[in-house]
Amino acid sequence: MMTLPSHSTITGKTKLLGVIGYPIEHSLSPVMHNAALAALGSSYAYLPFAIDPADLPLALAGFEAIGLQGFNVTIPHKQAIMPLLNDISEIAQAIGAVNTVCRTESGWYGTNTDLDGFLAPLKAQPQTWTESIAVILGNGGAARAVVAGCHQLGCRKIAVVGRDRQKLEAFWQSWQNHPVSAQLTVSEWQNLPDLLPQAHLLVNTTPIGMAPHSENSPIDPTLMAKLTPGTIAYDLIYTPRPTKFLQQAENQGLKAIDGLEMLVQQGAAALQLWLRQPVPVDVMRSALLEFLRA
Ligand code: NAP
């Protein structure tokens, strides 16, 4: 049975963590973080904050005033918060987005744990990734963490596929001062028939197939059939489980990874930064699974 903190566990000593977004009602972060905090018996509570983009500087000043210890950042604030912070990790600068902010002695420090989340299930696989080829569908915010992750894995080639030539060009340009630029290519969807047979990892970073549009897949079965045995299909989407994209991959005998573990592991990495102690990842995963099943 999942344990969530009750009002009776809030005392005068309770410290605050949270997540900002706009809207924020859909966020699953409070569920997994409060489950972990309760399991640790910690004196923290994690709250959702709906912050209108126009109020972001005001919200940060308010957080400073009330002593908020740290917070997650979701859409639409992941880029907008960056100029308001005192320090930003190298990886968040490379990705161009912050999803975790910590209060430090020198002010607000922003970093990005989406990359840790993305990598966790891949690092659990038996294979090595050097010399492998990753094909990434989509060139939005999440694709940036995926590109940085594939670079950390040591992929030989990272091919990003998108539908808008100008956005692809801007995406490519934005990586030109980063070592990943030597491995990165960008191309349009019509190049997929050439790219897919080379892929060892195919990642869907588009929202295609996300509930309530669960009947959709970013690629049709004919394209999926171009993947070779042993390729891993990874969908960042976590509802439904599995997505149509992952069903297609499984039907073909390919290994499928969905976005739930990424969500859990990016949260665990953030909580560990705030608490500076190991956190119960299993509790976070179970809390999410139970919430999604309900
Ligand atoms: P985003 O910044 O809006 O990027 C979405 C990308 O998908 C864009 O490149 C967009 O293309 C492309 N796209 C959207 N609809 C498309 C369509 N019909 N055909 C072709 N391409 C399409 O969103 P994001 O923040 O990267 O999130 C993307 C997905 O990842 C969402 O489903 C989100 O839930 C998931 N996600 C999961 C986790 C996790 O922890 N598991 C973390 C982050 C994100 P254009 O640029 O041309 O519009």
Short mmCIF file of C-alpha atoms and ligand atoms in Angstrom, two decimals:
data_model
loop_
_atom_site.label_atom_id
_atom_site.label_comp_id
_atom_site.label_asym_id
_atom_site.label_seq_id
_atom_site.Cartn_x
_atom_site.Cartn_y
_atom_site.Cartn_z
CA MET A 1 0.00 0.00 0.00
CA MET A 2 1.44 3.40 -0.98
CA THR A 3 2.13 5.79 1.91
CA LEU A 4 1.56 9.46 1.24
CA PRO A 5 2.31 12.11 3.85
CA SER A 6 -0.83 13.10 5.70
CA HIS A 7 -1.53 16.55 7.08
CA SER A 8 -0.54 15.23 10.50
CA THR A 9 3.07 14.78 9.30
CA ILE A 10 3.31 18.51 8.52
CA THR A 11 4.78 20.28 11.53
CA GLY A 12 6.42 23.61 12.27
CA LYS A 13 9.72 22.07 11.12
CA THR A 14 8.50 20.91 7.70
CA LYS A 15 10.67 22.14 4.82
CA LEU A 16 9.30 22.68 1.33
CA LEU A 17 10.15 21.29 -2.09
CA GLY A 18 7.96 21.54 -5.17
CA VAL A 19 7.42 21.67 -8.90
CA ILE A 20 6.55 24.71 -11.04
CA GLY A 21 4.66 24.58 -14.33
CA TYR A 22 1.65 26.15 -16.03
CA PRO A 23 -0.61 24.25 -15.87
CA ILE A 24 0.66 21.90 -13.17
CA GLU A 25 -2.40 19.76 -12.29
CA HIS A 26 -1.21 16.92 -14.56
CA SER A 27 2.18 16.59 -12.85
CA LEU A 28 2.99 13.17 -11.39
CA SER A 29 6.00 14.51 -9.48
CA PRO A 30 4.17 15.23 -6.20
CA VAL A 31 3.00 11.59 -6.08
CA MET A 32 6.44 10.03 -6.37
CA HIS A 33 8.34 12.62 -4.33
CA ASN A 34 5.94 12.63 -1.39
CA ALA A 35 5.93 8.80 -1.37
CA ALA A 36 9.75 8.83 -1.15
CA LEU A 37 9.80 11.58 1.49
CA ALA A 38 7.27 9.65 3.61
CA ALA A 39 9.28 6.41 3.25
CA LEU A 40 12.41 8.26 4.40
CA GLY A 41 10.52 9.77 7.35
CA SER A 42 11.92 13.10 6.21
CA SER A 43 10.72 16.50 7.32
CA TYR A 44 9.96 17.70 3.77
CA ALA A 45 6.76 18.13 1.78
CA TYR A 46 6.64 18.48 -2.03
CA LEU A 47 3.97 20.75 -3.52
CA PRO A 48 2.74 21.70 -7.03
CA PHE A 49 2.90 25.41 -7.92
CA ALA A 50 1.02 26.76 -10.96
CA ILE A 51 3.10 29.79 -11.97
CA ASP A 52 1.92 32.05 -14.78
CA PRO A 53 4.96 32.76 -17.04
CA ALA A 54 4.59 36.49 -16.36
CA ASP A 55 4.99 35.80 -12.61
CA LEU A 56 8.15 33.68 -12.79
CA PRO A 57 10.56 36.30 -11.29
CA LEU A 58 8.00 37.08 -8.58
CA ALA A 59 7.59 33.38 -7.78
CA LEU A 60 11.36 32.93 -7.46
CA ALA A 61 11.55 35.88 -5.06
CA GLY A 62 8.67 34.34 -3.09
CA PHE A 63 10.45 30.99 -2.94
CA GLU A 64 13.55 32.78 -1.63
CA ALA A 65 11.45 34.48 1.03
CA ILE A 66 9.71 31.33 2.25
CA GLY A 67 12.90 29.24 2.20
CA LEU A 68 11.86 26.70 -0.44
CA GLN A 69 14.74 24.20 -0.53
CA GLY A 70 14.49 23.20 -4.18
CA PHE A 71 12.05 22.60 -6.99
CA ASN A 72 11.46 20.88 -10.31
CA VAL A 73 10.68 22.88 -13.41
CA THR A 74 8.32 21.78 -16.14
CA ILE A 75 6.66 23.29 -19.23
CA PRO A 76 6.67 26.25 -19.95
CA HIS A 77 9.46 27.35 -17.58
CA LYS A 78 12.39 25.06 -18.45
CA GLN A 79 14.21 27.66 -20.57
CA ALA A 80 12.67 30.85 -19.14
CA ILE A 81 14.02 30.15 -15.65
CA MET A 82 17.65 30.01 -16.81
CA PRO A 83 18.48 33.75 -16.79
CA LEU A 84 16.91 34.08 -13.33
CA LEU A 85 19.26 31.56 -11.68
CA ASN A 86 22.63 32.25 -10.03
CA ASP A 87 24.44 29.23 -11.45
CA ILE A 88 23.66 26.56 -14.06
CA SER A 89 25.36 23.19 -14.54
CA GLU A 90 27.32 22.52 -17.70
CA ILE A 91 24.90 19.81 -18.74
CA ALA A 92 21.84 22.05 -18.33
CA GLN A 93 23.62 24.71 -20.40
CA ALA A 94 24.34 22.18 -23.13
CA ILE A 95 20.76 20.89 -23.10
CA GLY A 96 19.48 24.46 -22.92
CA ALA A 97 16.93 23.67 -20.21
CA VAL A 98 16.72 23.33 -16.43
CA ASN A 99 14.41 20.80 -14.78
CA THR A 100 15.82 20.91 -11.23
CA VAL A 101 16.71 23.91 -9.06
CA CYS A 102 18.53 23.70 -5.70
CA ARG A 103 18.91 26.38 -3.07
CA THR A 104 22.63 26.84 -2.31
CA GLU A 105 24.62 29.28 -0.19
CA SER A 106 25.33 31.29 -3.33
CA GLY A 107 21.76 31.32 -4.58
CA TRP A 108 19.68 29.21 -6.97
CA TYR A 109 21.54 26.47 -8.85
CA GLY A 110 19.86 24.91 -11.88
CA THR A 111 20.63 21.58 -13.47
CA ASN A 112 18.97 18.97 -15.68
CA THR A 113 18.29 15.41 -14.47
CA ASP A 114 16.30 14.35 -17.59
CA LEU A 115 19.58 13.08 -19.00
CA ASP A 116 20.17 10.83 -15.93
CA GLY A 117 16.57 9.64 -16.25
CA PHE A 118 16.91 8.86 -19.96
CA LEU A 119 20.19 6.99 -19.48
CA ALA A 120 19.22 4.84 -16.47
CA PRO A 121 17.30 2.09 -18.37
CA LEU A 122 19.91 2.05 -21.17
CA LYS A 123 22.79 1.64 -18.72
CA ALA A 124 20.91 -1.36 -17.28
CA GLN A 125 21.16 -3.12 -20.68
CA PRO A 126 23.93 -5.68 -21.22
CA GLN A 127 25.35 -4.11 -24.39
CA THR A 128 28.00 -1.45 -24.82
CA TRP A 129 27.02 1.65 -26.75
CA THR A 130 30.27 2.82 -28.25
CA GLU A 131 30.09 2.43 -32.02
CA SER A 132 26.28 2.32 -31.91
CA ILE A 133 23.94 4.49 -33.97
CA ALA A 134 20.98 6.30 -32.37
CA VAL A 135 18.03 7.61 -34.36
CA ILE A 136 15.93 10.18 -32.52
CA LEU A 137 12.41 11.10 -33.66
CA GLY A 138 11.62 14.74 -32.85
CA ASN A 139 13.74 17.80 -32.17
CA GLY A 140 11.98 19.45 -29.22
CA GLY A 141 12.99 19.91 -25.56
CA ALA A 142 13.21 16.24 -24.58
CA ALA A 143 15.25 15.44 -27.71
CA ARG A 144 17.98 17.74 -26.38
CA ALA A 145 18.43 15.63 -23.22
CA VAL A 146 18.34 12.49 -25.41
CA VAL A 147 21.08 13.85 -27.71
CA ALA A 148 23.26 14.69 -24.67
CA GLY A 149 22.52 11.23 -23.24
CA CYS A 150 23.45 9.41 -26.47
CA HIS A 151 26.68 11.41 -26.55
CA GLN A 152 27.46 10.34 -22.96
CA LEU A 153 26.81 6.72 -23.95
CA GLY A 154 29.45 7.11 -26.65
CA CYS A 155 27.23 6.65 -29.69
CA ARG A 156 29.14 6.90 -32.98
CA LYS A 157 26.31 8.63 -34.79
CA ILE A 158 23.27 10.47 -33.44
CA ALA A 159 20.68 11.12 -36.16
CA VAL A 160 17.86 13.49 -35.24
CA VAL A 161 14.79 13.35 -37.46
CA GLY A 162 12.20 16.13 -37.58
CA ARG A 163 9.41 17.52 -39.73
CA ASP A 164 10.49 21.16 -39.95
CA ARG A 165 13.66 21.97 -41.92
CA GLN A 166 14.20 25.34 -40.18
CA LYS A 167 13.77 23.92 -36.66
CA LEU A 168 16.16 21.08 -37.55
CA GLU A 169 18.75 23.58 -38.78
CA ALA A 170 18.38 25.65 -35.58
CA PHE A 171 18.67 22.45 -33.51
CA TRP A 172 21.89 21.49 -35.31
CA GLN A 173 23.32 25.01 -34.95
CA SER A 174 22.62 25.05 -31.22
CA TRP A 175 25.02 22.11 -30.68
CA GLN A 176 27.92 23.52 -32.67
CA ASN A 177 29.96 24.52 -29.57
CA HIS A 178 29.47 21.10 -27.97
CA PRO A 179 31.57 17.99 -28.69
CA VAL A 180 28.39 16.12 -29.73
CA SER A 181 28.39 18.13 -32.96
CA ALA A 182 30.92 15.66 -34.43
CA GLN A 183 28.39 12.82 -34.11
CA LEU A 184 25.16 14.74 -34.73
CA THR A 185 23.21 14.80 -37.99
CA VAL A 186 19.73 16.18 -38.63
CA SER A 187 17.35 15.15 -41.38
CA GLU A 188 13.70 15.10 -42.36
CA TRP A 189 11.25 12.23 -41.91
CA GLN A 190 11.58 11.06 -45.51
CA ASN A 191 15.15 9.93 -44.73
CA LEU A 192 13.94 7.36 -42.19
CA PRO A 193 13.98 4.41 -44.65
CA ASP A 194 17.74 4.94 -45.03
CA LEU A 195 18.44 5.62 -41.36
CA LEU A 196 16.42 2.87 -39.65
CA PRO A 197 18.35 -0.19 -40.94
CA GLN A 198 21.53 1.29 -39.36
CA ALA A 199 19.96 2.05 -35.97
CA HIS A 200 20.85 0.28 -32.72
CA LEU A 201 18.59 2.59 -30.74
CA LEU A 202 15.41 4.31 -31.94
CA VAL A 203 13.97 6.91 -29.57
CA ASN A 204 10.57 8.55 -29.91
CA THR A 205 10.69 12.04 -28.37
CA THR A 206 7.53 13.25 -30.13
CA PRO A 207 4.19 13.22 -28.29
CA ILE A 208 2.68 11.02 -31.05
CA GLY A 209 0.87 8.09 -29.38
CA MET A 210 0.44 9.78 -26.01
CA ALA A 211 -2.96 9.28 -24.36
CA PRO A 212 -5.66 10.14 -25.37
CA HIS A 213 -4.30 9.60 -28.93
CA SER A 214 -3.05 6.12 -28.09
CA GLU A 215 -3.92 4.69 -31.52
CA ASN A 216 -1.15 6.73 -33.19
CA SER A 217 2.48 5.84 -33.75
CA PRO A 218 5.26 8.10 -35.07
CA ILE A 219 6.20 5.44 -37.65
CA ASP A 220 4.17 2.85 -39.52
CA PRO A 221 4.85 -0.92 -39.34
CA THR A 222 6.60 -0.89 -42.74
CA LEU A 223 9.20 1.51 -41.39
CA MET A 224 9.46 -0.36 -38.08
CA ALA A 225 10.20 -3.51 -40.13
CA LYS A 226 13.40 -1.84 -41.36
CA LEU A 227 14.94 -2.10 -37.88
CA THR A 228 17.32 -5.01 -37.42
CA PRO A 229 17.07 -7.60 -34.59
CA GLY A 230 18.68 -6.35 -31.37
CA THR A 231 17.63 -2.73 -31.91
CA ILE A 232 16.10 -1.08 -28.84
CA ALA A 233 12.92 0.98 -29.29
CA TYR A 234 12.60 3.62 -26.57
CA ASP A 235 9.47 5.79 -26.20
CA LEU A 236 9.65 8.72 -23.78
CA ILE A 237 5.87 8.55 -23.40
CA TYR A 238 4.64 6.80 -20.23
CA THR A 239 0.87 6.74 -20.83
CA PRO A 240 -0.36 4.43 -22.28
CA ARG A 241 1.92 1.54 -21.38
CA PRO A 242 2.87 0.27 -23.89
CA THR A 243 2.40 2.84 -26.64
CA LYS A 244 1.49 1.78 -30.18
CA PHE A 245 5.11 2.45 -31.17
CA LEU A 246 6.38 0.03 -28.51
CA GLN A 247 3.70 -2.56 -29.38
CA GLN A 248 4.94 -2.49 -32.99
CA ALA A 249 8.51 -2.97 -31.77
CA GLU A 250 7.55 -5.85 -29.45
CA ASN A 251 5.56 -7.54 -32.25
CA GLN A 252 8.80 -7.58 -34.18
CA GLY A 253 10.71 -9.12 -31.27
CA LEU A 254 12.60 -5.91 -30.47
CA LYS A 255 13.38 -4.73 -26.95
CA ALA A 256 11.05 -1.94 -25.82
CA ILE A 257 11.60 0.68 -23.11
CA ASP A 258 8.92 3.19 -22.12
CA GLY A 259 9.19 6.59 -20.44
CA LEU A 260 8.18 5.59 -16.93
CA GLU A 261 11.67 4.70 -15.78
CA MET A 262 13.01 7.99 -17.18
CA LEU A 263 10.37 9.85 -15.20
CA VAL A 264 11.20 7.94 -12.00
CA GLN A 265 14.96 8.27 -12.40
CA GLN A 266 14.97 11.99 -13.24
CA GLY A 267 12.89 12.50 -10.09
CA ALA A 268 15.18 10.31 -7.99
CA ALA A 269 18.25 12.21 -9.23
CA ALA A 270 16.60 15.53 -8.29
CA LEU A 271 15.55 14.31 -4.83
CA GLN A 272 19.05 13.02 -4.18
CA LEU A 273 20.46 16.45 -5.03
CA TRP A 274 18.11 18.19 -2.59
CA LEU A 275 18.42 15.71 0.29
CA ARG A 276 22.07 14.75 -0.27
CA GLN A 277 21.32 11.14 0.63
CA PRO A 278 20.27 7.97 -1.23
CA VAL A 279 16.56 7.95 -2.08
CA PRO A 280 14.12 5.00 -2.34
CA VAL A 281 13.73 4.68 -6.13
CA ASP A 282 11.53 1.55 -5.74
CA VAL A 283 9.06 3.51 -3.61
CA MET A 284 8.92 6.27 -6.23
CA ARG A 285 8.33 3.76 -9.05
CA SER A 286 5.62 1.88 -7.10
CA ALA A 287 3.85 5.11 -6.18
CA LEU A 288 3.71 6.15 -9.83
CA LEU A 289 2.56 2.74 -11.05
CA GLU A 290 -0.17 2.64 -8.42
CA PHE A 291 -1.30 6.16 -9.28
CA LEU A 292 -1.37 5.43 -13.02
CA ARG A 293 -3.32 2.18 -12.48
CA ALA A 294 -5.96 3.91 -10.32
P1 NAP B 1 8.31 19.46 -27.40
O1 NAP B 1 9.42 20.33 -26.95
O2 NAP B 1 7.00 20.05 -27.76
O3 NAP B 1 8.86 18.62 -28.68
C1 NAP B 1 8.04 17.74 -29.40
C2 NAP B 1 8.72 17.35 -30.71
O4 NAP B 1 7.85 16.43 -31.38
C3 NAP B 1 8.95 18.52 -31.66
O5 NAP B 1 10.15 18.32 -32.36
C4 NAP B 1 7.75 18.42 -32.61
O6 NAP B 1 8.03 18.89 -33.89
C5 NAP B 1 7.58 16.94 -32.69
N1 NAP B 1 6.22 16.60 -33.08
C6 NAP B 1 5.08 16.88 -32.42
N2 NAP B 1 4.01 16.42 -33.09
C7 NAP B 1 4.50 15.85 -34.21
C8 NAP B 1 3.90 15.21 -35.34
N3 NAP B 1 2.57 15.05 -35.42
N4 NAP B 1 4.71 14.74 -36.32
C9 NAP B 1 6.03 14.90 -36.26
N5 NAP B 1 6.67 15.50 -35.21
C10 NAP B 1 5.91 15.97 -34.21
O7 NAP B 1 7.97 18.35 -26.30
P2 NAP B 1 9.00 17.65 -25.30
O8 NAP B 1 9.05 18.39 -24.03
O9 NAP B 1 10.26 17.40 -26.04
O10 NAP B 1 8.23 16.27 -24.97
C11 NAP B 1 8.07 15.31 -25.99
C12 NAP B 1 7.49 14.02 -25.41
O11 NAP B 1 8.41 13.45 -24.49
C13 NAP B 1 6.16 14.19 -24.68
O12 NAP B 1 5.35 13.09 -24.98
C14 NAP B 1 6.58 14.15 -23.21
O13 NAP B 1 5.55 13.64 -22.37
C15 NAP B 1 7.74 13.16 -23.27
N6 NAP B 1 8.69 13.36 -22.17
C16 NAP B 1 8.83 12.34 -21.27
C17 NAP B 1 9.71 12.48 -20.23
C18 NAP B 1 9.89 11.35 -19.26
O14 NAP B 1 10.42 11.58 -18.17
N7 NAP B 1 9.50 10.15 -19.60
C19 NAP B 1 10.47 13.67 -20.09
C20 NAP B 1 10.29 14.70 -21.02
C21 NAP B 1 9.39 14.53 -22.07
P3 NAP B 1 8.03 20.47 -34.25
O15 NAP B 1 9.21 21.04 -33.53
O16 NAP B 1 8.17 20.48 -35.73
O17 NAP B 1 6.72 21.01 -33.74
#
